[in-house]
mmCIF file of C-alpha atoms in Angstrom:
data_model
loop_
_atom_site.group_PDB
_atom_site.id
_atom_site.type_symbol
_atom_site.label_atom_id
_atom_site.label_comp_id
_atom_site.label_asym_id
_atom_site.label_seq_id
_atom_site.Cartn_x
_atom_site.Cartn_y
_atom_site.Cartn_z
ATOM 1 C CA MET S 19 58.619 51.164 -0.991
ATOM 2 C CA ALA S 20 55.488 50.745 1.025
ATOM 3 C CA GLU S 21 53.488 53.871 1.692
ATOM 4 C CA ALA S 22 52.795 54.689 5.329
ATOM 5 C CA THR S 23 50.979 57.411 7.107
ATOM 6 C CA GLU S 24 53.088 59.453 9.460
ATOM 7 C CA ASP S 25 51.204 60.229 12.650
ATOM 8 C CA ARG S 26 52.206 63.496 14.208
ATOM 9 C CA PRO S 27 51.506 64.160 17.868
ATOM 10 C CA GLY S 28 47.948 65.112 18.760
ATOM 11 C CA THR S 29 47.063 68.482 20.188
ATOM 12 C CA ALA S 30 46.774 67.086 23.717
ATOM 13 C CA GLN S 31 50.329 65.716 23.688
ATOM 14 C CA GLY S 32 53.726 67.382 24.010
ATOM 15 C CA PRO S 33 53.638 71.121 23.292
ATOM 16 C CA GLY S 34 49.932 70.788 22.549
ATOM 17 C CA ARG S 35 49.348 70.428 26.281
ATOM 18 C CA VAL S 36 50.645 73.966 26.784
ATOM 19 C CA LEU S 37 48.221 75.218 24.147
ATOM 20 C CA VAL S 38 45.329 73.389 25.821
ATOM 21 C CA ALA S 39 46.378 74.796 29.204
ATOM 22 C CA VAL S 40 46.533 78.385 27.911
ATOM 23 C CA TYR S 41 43.117 78.011 26.284
ATOM 24 C CA GLY S 42 41.799 76.604 29.564
ATOM 25 C CA VAL S 43 43.141 79.556 31.523
ATOM 26 C CA PHE S 44 41.572 81.972 29.057
ATOM 27 C CA ALA S 45 38.270 80.103 29.223
ATOM 28 C CA LEU S 46 38.268 80.526 33.005
ATOM 29 C CA ALA S 47 39.436 84.151 32.899
ATOM 30 C CA ALA S 48 36.962 85.238 30.228
ATOM 31 C CA GLY S 49 34.143 83.273 31.846
ATOM 32 C CA ALA S 50 34.776 84.737 35.292
ATOM 33 C CA ARG S 51 35.076 88.242 33.877
ATOM 34 C CA ALA S 52 31.855 87.886 31.904
ATOM 35 C CA ALA S 53 29.972 86.394 34.857
ATOM 36 C CA VAL S 54 30.936 89.270 37.133
ATOM 37 C CA GLN S 55 30.246 91.915 34.500
ATOM 38 C CA LEU S 56 26.893 90.469 33.456
ATOM 39 C CA SER S 57 25.685 89.957 37.017
ATOM 40 C CA THR S 58 26.802 93.278 38.480
ATOM 41 C CA ARG S 59 27.027 95.876 35.720
ATOM 42 C CA PHE S 60 25.097 94.632 32.686
ATOM 43 C CA ALA S 61 23.323 97.956 32.084
ATOM 44 C CA GLU S 62 26.630 99.854 31.832
ATOM 45 C CA ALA S 63 27.958 98.096 28.720
ATOM 46 C CA PRO S 64 25.788 95.167 27.627
ATOM 47 C CA VAL S 65 27.483 94.687 24.243
ATOM 48 C CA ALA S 66 30.955 94.581 25.748
ATOM 49 C CA TYR S 67 29.929 92.171 28.482
ATOM 50 C CA LEU S 68 28.085 89.862 26.097
ATOM 51 C CA LEU S 69 31.168 89.831 23.861
ATOM 52 C CA SER S 70 33.247 88.765 26.872
ATOM 53 C CA ALA S 71 30.766 85.926 27.417
ATOM 54 C CA LEU S 72 31.047 84.966 23.735
ATOM 55 C CA ALA S 73 34.825 84.933 24.051
ATOM 56 C CA ALA S 74 34.518 82.630 27.066
ATOM 57 C CA VAL S 75 32.311 80.210 25.117
ATOM 58 C CA VAL S 76 34.752 80.201 22.196
ATOM 59 C CA TYR S 77 37.667 79.521 24.554
ATOM 60 C CA VAL S 78 35.783 76.655 26.232
ATOM 61 C CA VAL S 79 34.927 75.067 22.868
ATOM 62 C CA ALA S 80 38.533 75.436 21.669
ATOM 63 C CA THR S 81 39.902 73.992 24.925
ATOM 64 C CA VAL S 82 37.648 70.936 24.851
ATOM 65 C CA ALA S 83 38.187 70.340 21.137
ATOM 66 C CA LEU S 84 41.954 70.594 21.437
ATOM 67 C CA ALA S 85 42.048 68.347 24.501
ATOM 68 C CA ARG S 86 39.896 65.670 22.877
ATOM 69 C CA GLY S 87 41.489 65.830 19.442
ATOM 70 C CA GLY S 88 38.470 67.375 17.709
ATOM 71 C CA ARG S 89 40.523 69.051 15.037
ATOM 72 C CA ARG S 90 37.609 70.305 12.938
ATOM 73 C CA VAL S 91 35.774 71.844 15.888
ATOM 74 C CA ALA S 92 39.038 73.334 17.161
ATOM 75 C CA LEU S 93 39.741 74.809 13.734
ATOM 76 C CA VAL S 94 36.298 76.440 13.601
ATOM 77 C CA ALA S 95 36.503 77.740 17.187
ATOM 78 C CA ILE S 96 39.988 79.167 16.754
ATOM 79 C CA THR S 97 39.037 80.768 13.434
ATOM 80 C CA VAL S 98 35.977 82.373 15.089
ATOM 81 C CA GLU S 99 38.287 83.551 17.854
ATOM 82 C CA LEU S 100 40.713 85.165 15.413
ATOM 83 C CA VAL S 101 37.914 86.887 13.494
ATOM 84 C CA GLY S 102 36.386 88.048 16.790
ATOM 85 C CA VAL S 103 39.662 89.489 18.046
ATOM 86 C CA LEU S 104 40.265 91.319 14.783
ATOM 87 C CA VAL S 105 36.716 92.676 14.427
ATOM 88 C CA VAL S 106 36.150 93.602 18.084
ATOM 89 C CA GLY S 107 39.701 94.940 18.389
ATOM 90 C CA THR S 108 39.255 97.188 15.373
ATOM 91 C CA LEU S 109 35.765 98.354 16.364
ATOM 92 C CA SER S 110 36.830 99.057 19.937
ATOM 93 C CA LEU S 111 39.567 101.363 18.680
ATOM 94 C CA ALA S 112 37.503 102.967 15.900
ATOM 95 C CA ASP S 113 34.356 103.628 17.982
ATOM 96 C CA ARG S 114 35.249 103.897 21.654
ATOM 97 C CA ALA S 115 31.713 105.041 22.524
ATOM 98 C CA ALA S 116 30.337 101.651 21.420
ATOM 99 C CA PHE S 117 32.578 99.954 24.011
ATOM 100 C CA PRO S 118 32.327 101.946 27.252
ATOM 101 C CA ASP S 119 34.069 99.068 29.053
ATOM 102 C CA GLU S 120 36.631 96.613 27.752
ATOM 103 C CA THR S 121 36.019 93.075 26.583
ATOM 104 C CA VAL S 122 38.572 90.281 26.428
ATOM 105 C CA TRP S 123 39.105 91.138 22.755
ATOM 106 C CA SER S 124 39.072 94.965 23.050
ATOM 107 C CA ALA S 125 42.076 96.677 21.484
ATOM 108 C CA TYR S 126 43.220 93.247 20.270
ATOM 109 C CA GLY S 127 43.473 91.928 23.823
ATOM 110 C CA ARG S 128 45.548 94.762 25.231
ATOM 111 C CA GLY S 129 44.209 94.063 28.745
ATOM 112 C CA TYR S 130 45.567 90.511 28.458
ATOM 113 C CA LEU S 131 48.997 91.449 27.058
ATOM 114 C CA PHE S 132 47.752 90.862 23.471
ATOM 115 C CA ILE S 133 47.629 87.120 24.112
ATOM 116 C CA PRO S 134 44.081 86.974 22.620
ATOM 117 C CA LEU S 135 45.580 88.204 19.332
ATOM 118 C CA VAL S 136 48.561 85.850 19.330
ATOM 119 C CA LEU S 137 46.799 82.747 20.712
ATOM 120 C CA PRO S 138 44.588 81.953 17.693
ATOM 121 C CA VAL S 139 47.519 82.418 15.320
ATOM 122 C CA VAL S 140 49.562 79.969 17.383
ATOM 123 C CA GLY S 141 46.567 77.620 17.612
ATOM 124 C CA LEU S 142 45.962 77.611 13.864
ATOM 125 C CA PHE S 143 49.667 77.115 13.183
ATOM 126 C CA TYR S 144 49.800 74.222 15.644
ATOM 127 C CA LEU S 145 46.729 72.555 14.146
ATOM 128 C CA ARG S 146 48.256 72.801 10.704
ATOM 129 C CA ARG S 147 51.621 71.540 11.890
ATOM 130 C CA THR S 148 50.202 68.547 13.728
ATOM 131 C CA GLY S 149 47.783 67.492 11.002
ATOM 132 C CA ARG S 150 48.089 63.980 9.686
ATOM 133 C CA VAL S 151 50.112 64.008 6.483
ATOM 134 C CA PRO S 152 50.822 60.987 4.283
ATOM 135 C CA SER S 153 54.568 60.397 3.928
ATOM 136 C CA ARG S 154 56.233 59.771 0.593
#
């Protein structure tokens, strides 16, 4: 038997397109939210608004990496996203005074129907599932 490498679909094909689209929507939503907050109300909650901007940057990096097949960059971006959601979500619930206004990741993404909590888990699962694996 000759050994062959089984190529699974890339992240920008098939169901991966949905993942790229959702990341793109979140990049736009988080970016627009951060832009408005930073330009109009920065003094009210600078930490929260800067965290929204960070979330937007992470979503942009993940979107581009997934669309272009940059698996390593996507893995790093999505891992940073998951850690950010968990840390900011926990801190925003534990110390409400530190977050006088919500970020994209506050309360684990409650303002976005918890999609920011579920999205990186789905993204990491999809990256693992679509990785290139030698067949036997």
